[in-house]
Amino acid sequence: MTNLRPLALTALLLATTPLGLSATSLARAEESAPAPAPAKKVFAPIARTTYRTAQFRLELRADTQTLARLSPTADAGFDFTPGAREAERQGDGYVHVGDIHLRLRTEGGAWRDFSSAHQRKPIRRLPAGGATLAAADITASLGADSPLRVERRWVAEGGALALRFVLTNTSKQAVEVGGLGLPMVFDNIITDRSLEEAHAQASFVDPYIGRDAGHLQVTRLNGKGPALLVLPEKATPLEAYRPIQQAGRGAKPGDIFTDRSERGQTSEGFYDWTVASKGFAEQDWKTAGEQWNTPTSFSLAPGASRTIGVRLVTSPSIRAIEDTLVANGRPVAVGVPGYVVPTDQEAALFLKSPKPVAKIESYPAGALAATPVKSGSGWSRYAVRASGWGRATLSITYADDTVQTVSYFITKPLDQTMADLGRFSTTRQWFEDPSDPFKRSPGILTYDRQADKIVTQDPRVWISGMSDEGGAGSWVAAIMKQLDNPDAGEVAKLERVVNETIVGGLQVAEGEHAGAVKKSLFYYAPDEFPTYYDPKTNWKSWTSWSKKDAGDLGRSYNYPHVAIGHWVLYRLARNHDGLVKTHDWRWYLDHAQTTAVAMMRDAPYYAQFGQMEGDVFVDILKDLRREGLTAKADELETLMKGRADHWKTLPYPFGSEMAWDSTGQAEVYAWMRFFGHQKQADETREVILAYDPTIPSWGYNGNARRYWDFLYGGKVPRIERQIHHYGSTLNAVPLFDAYRADPGDLHLLRVAYGGLMGGVTNIDQEGFSSAAFHSAPDMMSWDPYSGDYGMGFFGHAYAAATYLVNDPTFGWLGFGGNVSQADGVVRIEPKDGARTRLFVAPIGAWLTLEAGKIEAAAYTPATGKLTLTLAARDAATPAARLLVEATTKGARPYRPAGAAFERGAYTLPLKDGPSTIELTPN
């Protein structure tokens, strides 16, 4: 485990926000901040040489010929590299595009490491001219004992910029290259920038680790084009994507493949485009899970050479990335609905490449079956079926021996997955101890899968205290599971949690602070409980809150968690019979509203920002209106409008307790839409797409960027790109809404569904749910803590739906359901985790059930006829509650004939068997 102090809650970096900083917030930020870093040495500017290609204006450092600036000709004022930080990043130990990392050995010898950035020596310039902009022999920087000569060339070709290396074995023995990395150094640094500056100047990098078809996409934080693509040239597969650790912190002793720039919440750090990784797998990654691709090496005989390289091109926009790949002769894969495949769902894979497919293989064998399907779209179509469980890969070999890998994750049918999560969280994570000194009983606490036990104490006290994200995640997941998949026994336990532990414990029950939420039930008080705390654990950091600090009411992010508990029980009490018994529906809805109002009263500072799971406040307001509770609705709407009006004045209203964040955008979007601020909603949508990609990998598809929350909710606390942390599903919610308003933009649906389904991969075969997947190649495994996963499951349960789409390129598609066609009728059977929501894109019909389940739907394009088949009733659900919305301009709202309309929905009595309901447009 890397020994890193948690970073500051960076309110200090938000000082430019119009609302300013309170003294309390400043104190909180200072309290949590690490010791000041040593002052960076600032050098005099280094001379640069400027070059131009059709797509770029670039500058190379005169001394090293490494990349110092890369501006697209379409926006010459923008720089994809951190060139503006040259004054602090020019010494030895700072990597740049144009450097190289090598791990080499000769027969019988040990691996030896060589880096062109570790201790630089003067380069030997080589002749340039024609397409070659600059060339140099950089061998001297590798050290006197390097067995390879390395020559580097910058080449302008077809408007693109190529970076090529020629590796030549100058020794008398064959040399095995087991580690070959090309540092990819782009400006993802947010340090010392306001949000406005970061969105205007910084970029994020997402990898498709797909061997010969792999690439990097570098997207600007504001979501605007052009985007940058880094493509492989011959013999340069993207086999792995290795993080470059910070020298002196995080790196192992003797590691020279490092960078001296500080990594942290304001800077994710840089990565190596890793061409060969066997040497890393044998040493650094020995205990890791399976890599994205099989680690390989290659050998150079004495005197032999190999040329490797990458090509940099621009894409006019994020949505045009795949078209740009096709235009550059790259193999492209599009998975529908994505790359997470439940065993009862039919998926599709579309391939387009310059050469035909020679073979497709599954690893493990039999896990995936890809069967060719007739397609007249110009794409090769394959039906994909899955069996088993867990990670799997399709390896596609083309006629020119190019190999593309597509990473999949196989899950159980989602109704089983939902049942697993509910059962695990309410049994294995169930905590009942009337003698617990912190009054957490009954509760659902964080679970440690590695130790297979509940985490009753952690020096990050919130993890064991049922609040903040790292502690509330488990009980939030358990209660959100009930929204569409209620189980009477589980609901009874959750009523006890809400009424015995949350209200009056975690949440103030009465008085002037009624409804306010504490930061944690667990706290550190050695004088009060001298024998309780594990003496082998460090309780000296800022994370070990005192009773007073744990009882603080000022962190707004804790309020949506509690509001969710009340809101779900309201929905269950209102729409089902006999499930909720302690209080009636009005009591729970009233407490949901009180919680939201208390957030604005008792936690106003952080409430100025969007909240993770903040969408629930929109639903609480809508439900208050539908129930006729006008005064309470008016009070809540006034408070929320004040937030929205403030956000409307900001160019990028996505502040947080962090310098940059990806979890408030969803609530900002929701209120912008609710109050009719469509321009700001559209801008929010584009910002989300900047950090939320579509990539042929279950891990990165729809994976909203997050790289610091292992510090706060994981068992292995370090800076690391997190795979499907809760941002994936939370950011899917606004993208789904945006797609329903514009079904012609399939990119939105693909990213959203990637995030929605990514949130399912955290749930293991027994129902344990992990905070996130560790993407660093020395782990490649799920974090053992459940931590803050529940925020992600909120997004999944809230947005789970099936989408029926007729795409002009790919034809009829089902996202979340299986599609069939016969006699002019298109039929879809929902297989998503809720089976209560369906969007029929050609007619803009958004159908949602508050009670009941959809077994199937049939749509007749020629007539517009829509028929629903609803599942049989059960003891708690004698009737279905159907809401119908027309989401697109000009769409006619559909309605079921003869159904009673109550509280904004149609009540449909259910039968002992399936019911068929016909809907017609008004």
Coordinates of N, CA and C in Angstrom, one line a residue, residues 654-763:
F654 N -19.3 24.0 -11.7 CA -19.1 22.7 -11.3 C -18.1 22.6 -10.1
G655 N -18.1 23.6 -9.2 CA -17.3 23.6 -8.1 C -17.6 22.4 -7.1
S656 N -16.7 22.3 -6.1 CA -16.8 21.2 -5.2 C -15.9 21.5 -4.1
E657 N -15.8 20.5 -3.1 CA -14.8 20.6 -2.1 C -13.4 20.3 -2.7
M658 N -13.4 19.8 -3.9 CA -12.2 19.5 -4.6 C -11.9 20.6 -5.7
A659 N -10.7 20.6 -6.1 CA -10.3 21.7 -7.1 C -11.1 21.5 -8.4
W660 N -11.2 20.2 -8.8 CA -12.0 19.8 -9.9 C -12.7 18.6 -9.6
D661 N -14.0 18.4 -10.0 CA -14.7 17.2 -9.6 C -15.6 16.8 -10.8
S662 N -16.1 15.6 -10.7 CA -17.0 15.1 -11.8 C -18.3 14.5 -11.2
T663 N -18.7 15.1 -10.0 CA -19.9 14.5 -9.4 C -21.0 15.5 -9.2
G664 N -20.8 16.8 -9.4 CA -21.8 17.8 -9.2 C -22.5 18.1 -10.5
Q665 N -21.9 17.7 -11.6 CA -22.5 18.1 -12.9 C -23.9 17.6 -13.1
A666 N -24.2 16.4 -12.6 CA -25.5 15.8 -12.8 C -26.6 16.6 -12.1
E667 N -26.4 17.1 -10.9 CA -27.4 17.9 -10.3 C -27.5 19.2 -10.9
V668 N -26.4 19.8 -11.3 CA -26.4 21.1 -12.0 C -27.3 21.0 -13.3
Y669 N -27.0 19.9 -14.0 CA -27.8 19.7 -15.3 C -29.3 19.5 -14.9
A670 N -29.6 18.8 -13.9 CA -31.0 18.5 -13.6 C -31.8 19.8 -13.3
W671 N -31.2 20.7 -12.5 CA -31.9 21.9 -12.1 C -31.9 22.9 -13.3
M672 N -30.8 22.9 -14.1 CA -30.9 23.7 -15.3 C -32.0 23.3 -16.2
R673 N -32.2 22.0 -16.4 CA -33.3 21.6 -17.2 C -34.7 21.9 -16.5
F674 N -34.7 21.7 -15.2 CA -36.0 21.9 -14.5 C -36.4 23.4 -14.6
F675 N -35.5 24.3 -14.5 CA -35.8 25.7 -14.5 C -35.7 26.3 -15.9
G676 N -35.6 25.5 -16.9 CA -35.6 26.0 -18.3 C -34.4 26.7 -18.8
H677 N -33.2 26.4 -18.1 CA -32.0 27.0 -18.6 C -31.3 26.0 -19.5
Q678 N -31.8 25.9 -20.7 CA -31.3 24.8 -21.6 C -29.9 25.1 -22.1
K679 N -29.6 26.3 -22.3 CA -28.2 26.6 -22.7 C -27.2 26.1 -21.7
Q680 N -27.4 26.4 -20.5 CA -26.5 25.9 -19.4 C -26.5 24.4 -19.3
A681 N -27.7 23.8 -19.5 CA -27.8 22.3 -19.5 C -27.0 21.7 -20.6
D682 N -27.0 22.3 -21.8 CA -26.3 21.9 -23.0 C -24.8 22.0 -22.7
E683 N -24.4 23.1 -22.1 CA -22.9 23.2 -21.8 C -22.5 22.2 -20.8
T684 N -23.3 21.9 -19.8 CA -23.0 20.9 -18.8 C -22.9 19.5 -19.5
R685 N -23.7 19.2 -20.4 CA -23.7 17.9 -21.1 C -22.3 17.8 -21.9
E686 N -21.9 18.9 -22.5 CA -20.6 18.8 -23.2 C -19.4 18.7 -22.3
V687 N -19.5 19.3 -21.2 CA -18.4 19.2 -20.2 C -18.3 17.7 -19.7
I688 N -19.5 17.1 -19.5 CA -19.5 15.7 -19.1 C -18.8 14.8 -20.1
L689 N -19.1 15.1 -21.4 CA -18.5 14.2 -22.5 C -17.0 14.4 -22.5
A690 N -16.5 15.5 -22.0 CA -15.0 15.7 -22.0 C -14.3 14.7 -21.1
Y691 N -15.0 14.3 -20.0 CA -14.3 13.4 -19.1 C -15.0 12.0 -19.1
D692 N -15.9 11.8 -19.9 CA -16.7 10.5 -19.9 C -16.7 10.0 -21.3
P693 N -15.8 9.0 -21.7 CA -15.6 8.6 -23.1 C -16.4 7.4 -23.5
T694 N -16.5 7.1 -24.8 CA -16.9 5.8 -25.3 C -15.7 5.2 -25.9
I695 N -15.3 4.0 -25.3 CA -14.1 3.3 -25.7 C -14.4 1.8 -25.7
P696 N -13.9 1.0 -26.6 CA -14.2 -0.4 -26.6 C -13.5 -1.2 -25.5
S697 N -14.0 -0.9 -24.3 CA -13.5 -1.6 -23.1 C -14.5 -1.4 -22.0
W698 N -14.8 -2.5 -21.3 CA -15.8 -2.4 -20.2 C -15.3 -1.4 -19.1
G699 N -14.0 -1.3 -19.0 CA -13.5 -0.5 -17.9 C -13.5 1.0 -18.2
Y700 N -13.2 1.4 -19.5 CA -13.1 2.8 -19.8 C -14.4 3.4 -20.5
N701 N -15.3 2.5 -20.9 CA -16.5 2.9 -21.6 C -17.4 3.5 -20.6
G702 N -17.7 4.8 -20.8 CA -18.6 5.5 -19.8 C -18.0 5.7 -18.4
N703 N -16.7 5.6 -18.4 CA -16.0 5.7 -17.1 C -15.7 7.2 -16.8
A704 N -16.5 7.8 -16.0 CA -16.3 9.3 -15.7 C -15.1 9.4 -14.9
R705 N -14.2 10.3 -15.3 CA -12.8 10.4 -14.7 C -12.9 10.6 -13.2
R706 N -12.1 9.8 -12.4 CA -12.0 9.9 -11.0 C -10.7 9.2 -10.6
Y707 N -9.9 9.9 -9.8 CA -8.6 9.3 -9.5 C -8.0 9.6 -8.1
W708 N -8.9 10.1 -7.2 CA -8.4 10.4 -5.9 C -9.2 9.8 -4.8
D709 N -10.4 9.2 -5.1 CA -11.3 8.8 -4.0 C -10.9 7.5 -3.3
F710 N -9.9 6.8 -3.8 CA -9.4 5.7 -3.0 C -8.8 6.2 -1.7
L711 N -8.3 7.4 -1.7 CA -7.8 8.0 -0.5 C -8.9 8.1 0.6
Y712 N -10.1 8.3 0.2 CA -11.2 8.6 1.2 C -12.2 7.5 1.4
G713 N -12.2 6.5 0.5 CA -13.2 5.4 0.6 C -12.7 4.1 0.3
G714 N -11.4 3.9 -0.1 CA -10.8 2.6 -0.4 C -9.9 2.0 0.6
K715 N -9.7 0.8 0.5 CA -8.7 0.1 1.4 C -7.3 0.4 1.0
V716 N -7.1 0.6 -0.3 CA -5.7 0.9 -0.8 C -5.7 2.3 -1.2
P717 N -5.3 3.2 -0.3 CA -5.5 4.7 -0.5 C -4.3 5.3 -1.3
R718 N -4.6 5.6 -2.6 CA -3.5 6.2 -3.4 C -4.2 6.9 -4.6
I719 N -3.4 7.8 -5.2 CA -3.8 8.4 -6.4 C -3.7 7.4 -7.6
E720 N -4.9 7.2 -8.2 CA -4.9 6.2 -9.3 C -6.2 6.3 -10.1
R721 N -6.1 6.2 -11.3 CA -7.3 6.2 -12.2 C -8.3 5.1 -11.7
Q722 N -9.5 5.5 -11.3 CA -10.4 4.5 -10.8 C -11.4 4.1 -11.9
I723 N -11.6 2.8 -12.0 CA -12.5 2.3 -13.0 C -13.9 2.1 -12.3
H724 N -14.8 2.8 -12.9 CA -16.2 2.7 -12.4 C -16.4 3.0 -10.9
H725 N -15.8 4.1 -10.5 CA -16.2 4.8 -9.3 C -17.5 5.3 -9.5
Y726 N -18.1 6.0 -8.5 CA -19.5 6.3 -8.6 C -19.8 7.4 -9.7
G727 N -18.8 8.1 -10.1 CA -19.1 9.1 -11.2 C -19.6 8.5 -12.5
S728 N -19.3 7.2 -12.7 CA -19.7 6.6 -14.0 C -21.3 6.6 -14.1
T729 N -21.9 6.1 -13.1 CA -23.4 6.1 -13.1 C -24.0 7.4 -12.9
L730 N -23.5 8.2 -12.0 CA -24.1 9.5 -11.8 C -24.0 10.4 -13.0
N731 N -23.0 10.3 -13.8 CA -22.9 11.1 -15.0 C -23.7 10.5 -16.1
A732 N -24.1 9.3 -16.0 CA -24.9 8.7 -17.0 C -26.3 9.3 -17.0
V733 N -26.8 9.7 -15.8 CA -28.1 10.2 -15.6 C -28.4 11.4 -16.5
P734 N -27.6 12.5 -16.5 CA -27.9 13.6 -17.4 C -27.8 13.3 -18.9
L735 N -26.8 12.3 -19.2 CA -26.7 12.0 -20.6 C -27.9 11.2 -21.1
F736 N -28.5 10.4 -20.3 CA -29.7 9.7 -20.7 C -30.8 10.7 -20.9
D737 N -30.9 11.7 -20.1 CA -32.0 12.7 -20.2 C -31.7 13.5 -21.5
A738 N -30.4 13.8 -21.8 CA -30.1 14.6 -23.0 C -30.4 13.7 -24.2
Y739 N -30.2 12.4 -24.2 CA -30.5 11.6 -25.3 C -32.0 11.5 -25.6
R740 N -32.7 11.4 -24.5 CA -34.2 11.3 -24.7 C -34.7 12.6 -25.3
A741 N -34.1 13.7 -25.1 CA -34.5 15.0 -25.7 C -34.0 15.1 -27.2
D742 N -32.9 14.3 -27.5 CA -32.4 14.3 -28.9 C -31.9 12.9 -29.3
P743 N -32.9 12.0 -29.6 CA -32.5 10.6 -29.9 C -31.6 10.5 -31.2
G744 N -31.4 11.5 -31.9 CA -30.5 11.4 -33.0 C -29.0 11.4 -32.6
D745 N -28.7 11.7 -31.4 CA -27.4 11.7 -30.9 C -27.0 10.4 -30.2
L746 N -26.7 9.4 -30.9 CA -26.5 8.1 -30.3 C -25.3 8.1 -29.4
H747 N -24.3 9.0 -29.7 CA -23.1 9.1 -28.8 C -23.5 9.2 -27.3
L748 N -24.5 10.0 -27.1 CA -25.0 10.3 -25.7 C -25.4 9.0 -25.1
L749 N -26.2 8.2 -25.8 CA -26.8 6.9 -25.3 C -25.7 5.9 -25.0
R750 N -24.7 5.9 -25.9 CA -23.6 4.9 -25.8 C -22.8 5.2 -24.6
V751 N -22.4 6.5 -24.4 CA -21.6 6.8 -23.2 C -22.5 6.6 -21.9
A752 N -23.7 7.0 -21.9 CA -24.6 6.8 -20.7 C -24.7 5.3 -20.4
Y753 N -25.0 4.5 -21.4 CA -25.2 3.1 -21.1 C -23.9 2.4 -20.6
G754 N -22.7 2.9 -21.1 CA -21.5 2.4 -20.7 C -21.3 2.7 -19.2
G755 N -21.7 3.9 -18.7 CA -21.6 4.2 -17.3 C -22.6 3.5 -16.5
L756 N -23.8 3.4 -17.0 CA -24.8 2.6 -16.2 C -24.4 1.2 -16.0
M757 N -23.9 0.5 -17.0 CA -23.5 -0.9 -16.9 C -22.2 -1.0 -16.2
G758 N -21.3 0.0 -16.3 CA -20.1 -0.1 -15.6 C -20.3 -0.2 -14.1
G759 N -21.4 0.4 -13.6 CA -21.7 0.4 -12.2 C -22.1 -1.0 -11.7
V760 N -22.4 -1.9 -12.6 CA -22.8 -3.3 -12.2 C -21.5 -4.1 -12.0
T761 N -20.4 -3.8 -12.7 CA -19.3 -4.6 -12.6 C -18.7 -4.6 -11.2
N762 N -19.0 -3.6 -10.4 CA -18.5 -3.6 -9.0 C -19.1 -4.7 -8.1
I763 N -20.2 -5.3 -8.5 CA -20.9 -6.2 -7.7 C -20.4 -7.6 -8.0

